[in-house]
């Protein structure tokens, strides 16, 4: 997720409006310079304390540099640390190979040569780089053709009122395939969908926002985030086992179950708590002439056009045919789509899932676009891909800084020594897997309040957590699954998320007096409930020993 900026631009269908994180005075009913009034419950001691904490987080987070410079600073700091530890002859005995690992200094002849000579190799061989680019080539076609937006609208277009909350929450889980674009597409759609069935649009906006943000790492589909996390986990695992590979499918079973459980949790809390909370909100000030409260202008049409329905039908047929071809091709034991010895788990289909997904999304986007009229010729496909790659530019820049830091971390041996010493300490303290998991959840949840970029935070902590727990015989896939929980749930309450302010802007379209306190009071119960339920789900998963994904044991 992007880092917070001084001003956030909220897409509101007809244009773009600026919402400053330090200015909640957005309606003519409020005195200039005075924050808009919130509901009576917003003045409670608990919420006041929360808002103070969030304000402190925002102030502290705004002082953090851009993630690119953060990793550049960390690299410089690592150079100093490695020099000090190498001077002190710090080392550790690797229990896997029974060999001594000594820290090497970056501030040395070999260190400087490595930083210069290996810079391009470090970037070009960075595990998430190729994977995410290949996936996003296909996703860009699906997005630009209008397929993803049509899918989201179709997910809630004809849902009965009693099922609307669950349908919207689960659609948010599906929307993660669109990465951050899911916020812009689904949050306003949530308000419109709820209003269409006679329910408060405020609830729809909150359900959509929390589903996308607090459930960011859960989805019934394979998402670009799966590619990024698995690549970073693979790089971290190489500290202990250079041949270890974590695929984008490594957490799929857990992610699929999580999407259903989280949608159910959102539904339960919304119906039992938030419905009453919204009903208790005081009446709005008298509306402006010609405007009725709750009827925002510029809403997109919820129903699908005939050509969009036709495009979805043909895309569905293409999906079935594509999957059928793969399944049939994998039936023969000597199929090239099978792995060594006829293995399915180690087959090219799973190990090369990025290519399979990239082709799938490109195919579905092209088929949909031809039927819907958004793809007029073959030239449109590479044009869509090029547009998608332009949007990837900020990630590619960040990946350069991250790849160099991780390479330095591995070359110096600091990560390996830290993992060995940390694992020994945990063993001496008698810390077991479940206790270690809880520690990761707590630490990363707190960090996530200030560093909302999931890839940046995992790049920071994975080189320590993954090898440390591997030495305790805990698979990297399990550590990654725990991290998903911590990386997601507080996204809906932290002011460091640009989309928190964007959601507030959409909320104010239906309730002009809504402020930060209004949104926080609606998202906090959901975030806490999801954090607890998701953590418990993982512990049950761990206790039962259910695989996290194809060929990915939980323990």
Coordinates of C-alpha atoms in Angstrom, one line a residue:
X1 CA 0.0 0.0 0.0
X2 CA 1.3 3.5 -0.7
X3 CA 2.7 5.7 2.0
X4 CA 0.9 8.7 3.3
X5 CA 1.4 12.0 1.5
X6 CA 0.6 15.6 2.7
X7 CA -2.5 15.7 0.6
X8 CA -4.5 12.7 -0.7
X9 CA -6.5 12.7 -3.9
X10 CA -9.8 11.0 -3.6
X11 CA -11.4 9.8 -6.9
X12 CA -15.0 10.7 -6.8
X13 CA -16.2 9.5 -10.3
X14 CA -16.7 13.0 -11.7
X15 CA -13.3 14.3 -10.8
X16 CA -10.7 14.6 -8.1
X17 CA -10.9 16.4 -4.8
X18 CA -8.2 17.1 -2.3
X19 CA -8.6 15.9 1.2
X20 CA -5.9 17.1 3.6
X21 CA -5.0 14.8 6.5
X22 CA -4.8 17.8 8.7
X23 CA -8.0 19.4 7.7
X24 CA -11.4 17.8 8.3
X25 CA -13.3 21.0 7.7
X26 CA -15.1 20.1 4.5
X27 CA -18.7 21.4 4.8
X28 CA -20.1 24.9 4.9
X29 CA -21.9 23.9 8.1
X30 CA -18.7 23.9 10.1
X31 CA -16.9 26.9 11.5
X32 CA -13.7 27.5 9.5
X33 CA -10.8 25.8 11.2
X34 CA -13.0 23.7 13.4
X35 CA -13.2 19.9 12.9
X36 CA -16.6 18.6 11.9
X37 CA -18.7 17.2 14.7
X38 CA -18.8 13.5 15.2
X39 CA -21.4 11.3 16.8
X40 CA -21.9 11.4 20.6
X41 CA -20.0 8.2 21.0
X42 CA -17.0 9.8 19.4
X43 CA -16.4 11.8 22.5
X44 CA -16.1 8.7 24.7
X45 CA -12.9 8.2 26.6
X46 CA -11.9 5.1 24.6
X47 CA -12.3 6.7 21.2
X48 CA -10.6 9.9 22.4
X49 CA -7.6 7.8 23.5
X50 CA -7.6 6.0 20.2
X51 CA -7.7 9.3 18.2
X52 CA -4.7 10.5 20.3
X53 CA -2.8 7.4 19.5
X54 CA -3.7 7.6 15.8
X55 CA -2.6 11.3 15.7
X56 CA 0.7 10.3 17.4
X57 CA 1.2 7.5 14.8
X58 CA 0.5 10.0 12.0
X59 CA 3.0 12.5 13.3
X60 CA 5.6 9.9 13.8
X61 CA 4.9 8.2 10.4
X62 CA 5.1 11.5 8.6
X63 CA 8.7 11.9 9.8
X64 CA 9.7 8.6 8.2
X65 CA 11.4 9.0 4.8
X66 CA 10.1 7.4 1.6
X67 CA 10.6 3.6 1.7
X68 CA 13.3 4.0 -1.0
X69 CA 15.4 6.2 1.3
X70 CA 14.5 4.2 4.3
X71 CA 16.2 1.1 2.8
X72 CA 19.1 3.3 1.6
X73 CA 19.6 4.5 5.2
X74 CA 19.2 0.9 6.5
X75 CA 21.9 -0.2 4.0
X76 CA 24.3 2.5 5.4
X77 CA 23.5 1.5 8.9
X78 CA 24.1 -2.2 8.0
X79 CA 27.5 -1.2 6.7
X80 CA 28.4 0.3 10.0
X81 CA 27.0 -2.6 12.0
X82 CA 28.8 -5.1 9.8
X83 CA 32.1 -3.2 10.3
X84 CA 31.7 -3.2 14.1
X85 CA 30.7 -6.9 14.3
X86 CA 33.4 -8.0 11.9
X87 CA 36.0 -6.0 14.0
X88 CA 34.7 -7.8 17.1
X89 CA 35.0 -11.2 15.3
X90 CA 31.3 -12.0 15.9
X91 CA 30.3 -15.4 14.6
X92 CA 27.9 -18.2 15.1
X93 CA 27.8 -22.0 14.4
X94 CA 25.2 -22.9 11.8
X95 CA 23.4 -26.0 13.1
X96 CA 22.4 -27.0 9.6
X97 CA 25.9 -27.3 8.1
X98 CA 27.8 -27.3 11.4
X99 CA 30.0 -24.6 10.2
X100 CA 31.1 -21.3 11.6
X101 CA 29.5 -18.2 10.1
X102 CA 31.5 -15.0 10.7
X103 CA 30.2 -11.5 10.0
X104 CA 31.9 -9.8 7.0
X105 CA 32.3 -6.0 6.8
X106 CA 30.8 -4.0 3.9
X107 CA 33.4 -1.3 4.7
X108 CA 36.2 -3.3 3.3
X109 CA 37.9 -4.0 -0.1
X110 CA 35.7 -7.0 -0.7
X111 CA 32.6 -5.3 0.6
X112 CA 32.9 -2.3 -1.7
X113 CA 33.7 -4.4 -4.7
X114 CA 30.7 -6.6 -4.0
X115 CA 28.3 -3.6 -3.7
X116 CA 29.5 -2.2 -7.1
X117 CA 30.0 -5.4 -9.1
X118 CA 26.9 -7.2 -7.9
X119 CA 24.4 -4.3 -7.9
X120 CA 22.9 -5.2 -11.3
X121 CA 22.8 -8.9 -10.5
X122 CA 21.2 -8.2 -7.1
X123 CA 18.4 -6.3 -8.8
X124 CA 17.9 -8.6 -11.9
X125 CA 17.8 -11.7 -9.8
X126 CA 15.6 -10.3 -7.0
X127 CA 12.9 -13.0 -6.6
X128 CA 9.8 -10.9 -6.6
X129 CA 10.8 -8.8 -9.6
X130 CA 10.2 -11.1 -12.6
X131 CA 7.2 -12.8 -10.9
X132 CA 5.3 -9.6 -10.2
X133 CA 6.1 -8.1 -13.7
X134 CA 4.8 -11.2 -15.5
X135 CA 1.6 -11.4 -13.4
X136 CA 0.9 -7.7 -13.8
X137 CA 1.2 -7.9 -17.6
X138 CA -1.9 -10.0 -17.6
X139 CA -3.6 -8.2 -14.8
X140 CA -3.1 -4.9 -16.7
X141 CA -5.1 -6.3 -19.6
X142 CA -7.9 -7.5 -17.4
X143 CA -8.0 -4.1 -15.6
X144 CA -7.8 -1.9 -18.7
X145 CA -10.4 -3.9 -20.6
X146 CA -12.9 -3.3 -17.7
X147 CA -13.1 -6.9 -16.7
X148 CA -12.1 -6.4 -13.1
X149 CA -14.5 -3.5 -12.5
X150 CA -17.3 -5.5 -14.1
X151 CA -16.6 -8.5 -11.9
X152 CA -16.8 -6.3 -8.8
X153 CA -20.1 -4.7 -9.8
X154 CA -21.5 -8.1 -10.8
X155 CA -20.6 -9.4 -7.4
X156 CA -23.1 -7.1 -5.7
X157 CA -25.5 -6.1 -8.4
X158 CA -28.4 -8.4 -7.7
X159 CA -27.7 -9.6 -4.1
X160 CA -30.7 -9.6 -1.8
X161 CA -30.6 -7.1 1.1
X162 CA -30.1 -9.7 3.8
X163 CA -27.0 -11.1 2.0
X164 CA -25.5 -7.7 1.0
X165 CA -23.0 -7.4 3.8
X166 CA -21.4 -10.8 3.3
X167 CA -21.5 -10.4 -0.5
X168 CA -19.8 -7.0 -0.4
X169 CA -17.2 -8.2 2.2
X170 CA -16.4 -11.3 0.1
X171 CA -16.3 -9.3 -3.1
X172 CA -13.7 -7.1 -1.3
X173 CA -11.6 -10.3 -0.8
X174 CA -11.9 -11.0 -4.5
X175 CA -11.0 -7.4 -5.3
X176 CA -7.5 -7.9 -3.9
X177 CA -6.6 -9.2 -7.4
X178 CA -6.7 -5.5 -8.5
X179 CA -4.2 -4.5 -5.7
X180 CA -4.7 -0.9 -4.6
X181 CA -7.1 -0.2 -7.4
X182 CA -9.6 -2.2 -5.4
X183 CA -10.0 0.8 -3.0
X184 CA -11.0 3.2 -5.8
X185 CA -13.3 0.7 -7.5
X186 CA -15.1 -0.9 -4.5
X187 CA -15.4 1.7 -1.7
X188 CA -17.8 4.0 -3.6
X189 CA -19.5 1.0 -5.0
X190 CA -20.1 -0.3 -1.5
X191 CA -22.1 2.8 -0.6
X192 CA -24.1 2.6 -3.8
X193 CA -24.9 -1.1 -3.3
X194 CA -26.2 -0.6 0.2
X195 CA -28.3 2.4 -0.7
X196 CA -29.8 0.4 -3.6
X197 CA -31.2 -2.2 -1.2
X198 CA -32.5 0.5 1.2
X199 CA -29.6 0.3 3.7
X200 CA -27.3 3.0 5.0
X201 CA -24.6 3.8 2.4
X202 CA -22.3 4.5 5.4
X203 CA -22.3 0.8 6.2
X204 CA -21.5 -0.1 2.6
X205 CA -18.5 2.2 2.5
X206 CA -17.1 0.9 5.8
X207 CA -17.7 -2.8 4.9
X208 CA -16.0 -2.3 1.5
X209 CA -13.1 -0.3 2.9
X210 CA -12.4 -2.7 5.8
X211 CA -12.8 -5.7 3.5
X212 CA -10.2 -4.4 1.1
X213 CA -7.8 -2.9 3.7
X214 CA -8.0 -5.1 6.9
X215 CA -8.3 -8.2 4.8
X216 CA -5.6 -7.1 2.3
X217 CA -3.7 -10.4 2.4
X218 CA -6.7 -12.8 2.2
X219 CA -8.2 -13.7 -1.2
X220 CA -9.9 -16.7 -2.9
X221 CA -7.7 -15.8 -5.9
X222 CA -3.9 -15.6 -6.4
X223 CA -3.0 -11.9 -6.2
X224 CA 0.0 -9.8 -7.1
X225 CA 0.8 -9.6 -3.3
X226 CA 1.2 -13.4 -3.3
X227 CA 4.0 -13.0 -5.9
X228 CA 5.7 -10.3 -3.9
X229 CA 5.6 -12.0 -0.5
X230 CA 6.6 -15.4 -1.8
X231 CA 9.6 -13.8 -3.6
X232 CA 10.8 -12.0 -0.5
X233 CA 10.2 -15.2 1.6
X234 CA 12.3 -17.2 -0.8
X235 CA 15.1 -14.7 -0.6
X236 CA 15.0 -14.8 3.2
X237 CA 14.9 -18.6 3.3
X238 CA 18.1 -18.8 1.2
X239 CA 20.0 -17.6 4.3
X240 CA 19.5 -21.1 5.7
X241 CA 18.7 -23.2 2.6
X242 CA 19.9 -21.8 -0.8
X243 CA 17.6 -24.2 -2.7
X244 CA 14.4 -23.4 -0.8
X245 CA 11.5 -22.0 -3.0
X246 CA 8.3 -20.5 -1.8
X247 CA 5.7 -20.2 -4.6
X248 CA 2.8 -17.7 -4.9
X249 CA 0.6 -20.7 -4.1
X250 CA 2.3 -21.4 -0.8
X251 CA -0.5 -19.9 1.3
X252 CA -3.4 -20.4 -1.0
X253 CA -5.4 -22.9 1.1
X254 CA -5.1 -20.6 4.1
X255 CA -5.8 -17.5 2.2
X256 CA -8.9 -19.0 0.6
X257 CA -10.3 -20.0 4.0
X258 CA -9.3 -16.7 5.5
X259 CA -11.3 -14.8 2.9
X260 CA -14.5 -16.7 3.9
X261 CA -13.9 -16.4 7.6
X262 CA -13.1 -12.7 7.5
X263 CA -16.1 -12.0 5.3
X264 CA -18.2 -13.8 8.0
X265 CA -16.6 -11.8 10.8
X266 CA -17.2 -8.5 9.0
X267 CA -20.8 -9.5 8.4
X268 CA -21.4 -10.5 12.1
X269 CA -19.8 -7.3 13.6
X270 CA -21.5 -5.1 11.1
X271 CA -25.0 -6.5 11.7
X272 CA -24.6 -6.8 15.5
X273 CA -22.6 -3.6 16.3
X274 CA -22.2 -1.1 13.4
X275 CA -25.9 -1.1 12.4
X276 CA -26.7 0.2 15.9
X277 CA -23.8 2.6 15.8
X278 CA -24.9 4.1 12.5
X279 CA -28.5 4.3 13.7
X280 CA -27.4 6.2 16.8
X281 CA -25.7 8.9 14.7
X282 CA -27.4 12.3 15.3
X283 CA -29.4 13.9 12.5
X284 CA -27.4 15.9 9.9
X285 CA -27.7 19.7 9.7
X286 CA -30.3 20.9 7.2
X287 CA -29.2 20.0 3.7
X288 CA -28.4 22.5 1.1
X289 CA -31.2 23.4 -1.3
X290 CA -31.7 20.8 -3.9
X291 CA -29.6 18.2 -2.1
X292 CA -30.9 15.3 0.1
X293 CA -28.7 13.7 2.7
X294 CA -27.4 10.4 1.5
X295 CA -27.9 11.1 -2.2
X296 CA -24.5 11.9 -3.5
X297 CA -24.0 12.9 -7.1
X298 CA -21.8 11.3 -9.6
X299 CA -22.4 7.7 -8.5
X300 CA -21.5 5.0 -11.0
X301 CA -24.3 2.8 -12.3
X302 CA -24.4 -0.5 -10.4
X303 CA -26.2 -2.6 -13.0
X304 CA -24.2 -4.0 -15.8
X305 CA -24.7 -2.9 -19.4
X306 CA -25.7 -5.6 -22.0
X307 CA -22.2 -5.6 -23.5
X308 CA -20.6 -6.0 -20.1
X309 CA -22.8 -9.0 -19.3
X310 CA -21.9 -10.5 -22.6
X311 CA -18.2 -9.9 -21.9
X312 CA -18.4 -11.6 -18.5
X313 CA -20.2 -14.6 -20.0
X314 CA -17.6 -15.1 -22.7
X315 CA -14.8 -14.5 -20.2
X316 CA -16.3 -17.2 -18.0
X317 CA -16.3 -19.6 -20.9
X318 CA -12.7 -18.8 -21.6
X319 CA -11.8 -19.4 -18.0
X320 CA -13.4 -22.9 -18.1
X321 CA -11.7 -23.8 -21.3
X322 CA -8.3 -22.5 -20.1
X323 CA -8.5 -24.5 -16.9
X324 CA -9.8 -27.6 -18.7
X325 CA -6.9 -27.5 -21.2
X326 CA -4.4 -27.4 -18.3
X327 CA -6.1 -30.2 -16.4
X328 CA -6.4 -32.5 -19.5
X329 CA -2.7 -31.7 -20.5
X330 CA -1.6 -32.8 -17.0
X331 CA -3.4 -36.1 -17.0
X332 CA -0.7 -38.2 -18.7
X333 CA 2.1 -39.1 -16.3
X334 CA 4.7 -38.2 -18.9
X335 CA 3.2 -34.7 -19.6
X336 CA 5.6 -31.8 -19.8
X337 CA 3.3 -30.0 -17.4
X338 CA 4.2 -32.5 -14.7
X339 CA 7.3 -32.4 -12.6
X340 CA 10.0 -35.0 -12.1
X341 CA 8.6 -38.5 -11.6
X342 CA 5.1 -37.3 -12.7
X343 CA 4.8 -35.0 -9.6
X344 CA 2.0 -32.4 -9.7
X345 CA 3.2 -30.4 -6.7
X346 CA 6.6 -29.8 -8.3
X347 CA 5.1 -29.3 -11.8
X348 CA 5.9 -26.3 -14.1
X349 CA 2.2 -25.3 -13.6
X350 CA 2.8 -24.6 -9.9
X351 CA 6.4 -23.6 -10.0
X352 CA 5.7 -21.3 -12.9
X353 CA 2.3 -20.1 -11.6
X354 CA 3.2 -16.5 -12.5
X355 CA 3.3 -17.3 -16.2
X356 CA 0.0 -19.3 -15.9
X357 CA -1.7 -16.5 -14.1
X358 CA -0.3 -13.8 -16.4
X359 CA -1.6 -15.7 -19.5
X360 CA -5.0 -16.3 -17.8
X361 CA -5.7 -12.7 -17.0
X362 CA -4.5 -11.5 -20.4
X363 CA -6.8 -14.1 -22.1
X364 CA -9.8 -13.2 -20.0
X365 CA -9.2 -9.5 -20.4
X366 CA -8.9 -9.8 -24.2
X367 CA -12.0 -12.0 -24.5
X368 CA -14.0 -9.7 -22.3
X369 CA -12.8 -6.6 -24.1
X370 CA -13.7 -7.9 -27.5
X371 CA -17.2 -8.7 -26.4
X372 CA -17.7 -5.5 -24.5
X373 CA -16.1 -3.3 -27.1
X374 CA -13.1 -2.1 -25.0
X375 CA -10.6 -4.0 -27.0
X376 CA -10.9 -3.1 -30.7
X377 CA -7.8 -4.8 -32.1
X378 CA -4.7 -6.7 -31.3
X379 CA -2.7 -3.5 -30.7
X380 CA -4.8 -2.7 -27.6
X381 CA -3.4 -5.7 -25.7
X382 CA 0.3 -4.6 -25.6
X383 CA -0.9 -1.0 -25.1
X384 CA -2.8 -2.1 -22.0
X385 CA 0.3 -4.0 -20.8
X386 CA 2.5 -0.9 -21.3
X387 CA 0.0 1.2 -19.3
X388 CA 0.2 -1.4 -16.5
X389 CA 4.0 -1.3 -16.5
X390 CA 4.0 2.5 -16.2
X391 CA 1.9 2.1 -13.0
X392 CA 4.5 -0.4 -11.8
X393 CA 7.3 2.2 -11.9
X394 CA 7.2 3.2 -8.2
X395 CA 7.4 -0.5 -7.2
X396 CA 10.3 -1.1 -9.5
X397 CA 12.2 1.8 -8.0
X398 CA 11.5 0.6 -4.5
X399 CA 12.6 -3.0 -5.5
X400 CA 16.0 -1.7 -6.4
X401 CA 16.7 -0.3 -2.9
X402 CA 15.2 -3.4 -1.3
X403 CA 17.2 -5.9 -3.4
X404 CA 20.5 -4.2 -2.6
X405 CA 19.7 -4.1 1.2
X406 CA 18.8 -7.8 1.2
X407 CA 21.9 -8.7 -0.8
X408 CA 24.1 -6.8 1.7
X409 CA 22.3 -8.5 4.5
X410 CA 23.1 -11.9 3.1
X411 CA 26.7 -11.1 2.0
X412 CA 27.7 -9.7 5.4
X413 CA 26.3 -12.7 7.3
X414 CA 24.6 -10.4 9.8
X415 CA 21.2 -12.0 9.0
X416 CA 22.4 -15.5 9.4
X417 CA 24.3 -14.8 12.6
X418 CA 21.2 -12.9 14.0
X419 CA 18.9 -15.8 13.0
X420 CA 21.2 -18.4 14.6
X421 CA 21.6 -16.4 17.8
X422 CA 17.9 -15.6 17.9
X423 CA 16.9 -19.2 17.4
X424 CA 19.3 -20.3 20.2
X425 CA 17.8 -17.7 22.5
X426 CA 14.3 -18.9 21.8
X427 CA 15.3 -22.5 22.5
X428 CA 17.0 -21.5 25.8
X429 CA 13.8 -19.6 26.8
X430 CA 11.7 -22.6 25.8
X431 CA 9.7 -20.5 23.2
X432 CA 7.6 -22.7 21.0
X433 CA 6.1 -22.0 17.6
X434 CA 2.7 -20.7 18.8
X435 CA 4.5 -18.2 21.1
X436 CA 6.8 -17.1 18.4
X437 CA 3.8 -16.6 16.1
X438 CA 2.1 -14.4 18.6
X439 CA 5.2 -12.3 18.9
X440 CA 5.4 -11.8 15.2
X441 CA 1.7 -10.8 15.0
X442 CA 2.2 -8.2 17.8
X443 CA 5.5 -6.8 16.5
X444 CA 4.3 -6.5 12.9
X445 CA 0.9 -5.2 13.8
X446 CA 2.5 -2.3 15.7
X447 CA 4.9 -1.6 12.8
X448 CA 2.1 -1.7 10.3
X449 CA 0.5 1.4 12.0
X450 CA 3.4 3.5 10.7
X451 CA 4.7 1.5 7.7
X452 CA 1.7 0.5 5.6
X453 CA 3.7 -0.9 2.7
X454 CA 3.3 -4.6 3.1
X455 CA 6.2 -5.5 0.8
X456 CA 8.5 -3.0 2.4
X457 CA 7.8 -4.2 5.9
X458 CA 8.2 -7.9 5.0
X459 CA 11.5 -7.1 3.2
X460 CA 12.6 -5.5 6.5
X461 CA 11.6 -8.3 8.9
X462 CA 11.6 -11.5 6.8
X463 CA 15.4 -11.8 6.7
X464 CA 15.3 -12.2 10.5
X465 CA 12.0 -14.0 11.2
X466 CA 12.1 -16.5 8.3
X467 CA 15.6 -18.0 8.9
X468 CA 15.2 -17.8 12.7
X469 CA 12.0 -19.9 12.7
X470 CA 13.5 -22.2 10.0
X471 CA 16.1 -23.1 12.6
X472 CA 13.3 -24.0 14.9
X473 CA 11.9 -26.3 12.2
X474 CA 9.1 -23.9 11.3
X475 CA 8.5 -23.7 7.5
X476 CA 8.9 -20.2 5.8
X477 CA 5.4 -20.6 4.5
X478 CA 4.0 -20.7 8.1
X479 CA 6.0 -17.5 9.0
X480 CA 4.7 -15.8 5.9
X481 CA 1.1 -16.8 6.7
X482 CA 1.4 -15.3 10.2
X483 CA 2.8 -12.1 8.7
X484 CA -0.2 -11.8 6.4
X485 CA -2.4 -11.4 9.5
X486 CA -0.2 -8.7 11.0
X487 CA 0.2 -6.8 7.7
X488 CA -3.6 -6.5 7.2
X489 CA -5.8 -5.9 10.1
X490 CA -4.7 -2.4 11.3
X491 CA -4.7 -0.9 7.7
X492 CA -8.3 0.2 8.3
X493 CA -7.5 2.3 11.4
X494 CA -4.1 3.8 10.7
X495 CA -4.0 7.4 9.4
X496 CA -0.7 6.5 7.6
X497 CA -2.8 4.8 4.9
X498 CA -3.7 7.2 2.2
X499 CA -6.9 5.2 1.6
X500 CA -8.1 5.9 5.1
X501 CA -8.4 9.5 4.1
X502 CA -9.9 8.5 0.8
X503 CA -12.6 6.4 2.6
X504 CA -13.4 9.4 4.8
X505 CA -13.9 11.5 1.6
X506 CA -16.4 9.0 0.3
X507 CA -18.1 8.8 3.7
X508 CA -18.6 12.6 3.6
X509 CA -20.5 12.3 0.4
X510 CA -23.3 10.7 2.4
X511 CA -22.7 12.3 5.8
X512 CA -21.2 15.7 5.4
X513 CA -20.4 16.1 9.1
X514 CA -18.4 12.8 9.2
X515 CA -14.9 13.2 10.6
X516 CA -11.9 11.0 11.4
X517 CA -13.5 10.0 14.6
X518 CA -16.6 8.8 12.8
X519 CA -14.7 6.6 10.5
X520 CA -12.4 5.3 13.3
X521 CA -15.3 4.4 15.5
X522 CA -16.8 2.3 12.6
X523 CA -13.6 0.6 11.5
X524 CA -12.0 -0.2 14.9
X525 CA -14.5 -2.9 16.0
X526 CA -14.0 -4.6 12.7
X527 CA -10.2 -4.4 12.7
X528 CA -10.0 -5.8 16.3
X529 CA -12.5 -8.6 15.5
X530 CA -10.7 -9.6 12.4
X531 CA -7.3 -9.6 14.1
X532 CA -8.5 -11.9 16.8
X533 CA -10.5 -14.2 14.5
X534 CA -7.7 -14.5 11.9
X535 CA -5.1 -15.3 14.5
X536 CA -7.3 -18.0 16.1
X537 CA -7.9 -19.4 12.6
X538 CA -4.2 -19.8 12.1
X539 CA -3.7 -21.5 15.5
X540 CA -6.5 -24.0 14.6
X541 CA -4.8 -24.5 11.2
X542 CA -1.5 -25.1 12.9
X543 CA -3.0 -27.5 15.5
X544 CA -4.7 -29.6 12.8
X545 CA -1.6 -29.6 10.6
X546 CA -3.5 -28.6 7.5
X547 CA -1.2 -27.6 4.5
X548 CA -1.1 -23.9 3.9
X549 CA -1.0 -24.5 0.1
X550 CA 0.1 -27.1 -2.5
X551 CA 3.2 -28.7 -1.2
X552 CA 3.4 -26.2 1.7
X553 CA 3.2 -27.8 5.1
X554 CA 2.2 -25.6 8.1
X555 CA 4.7 -27.5 10.4

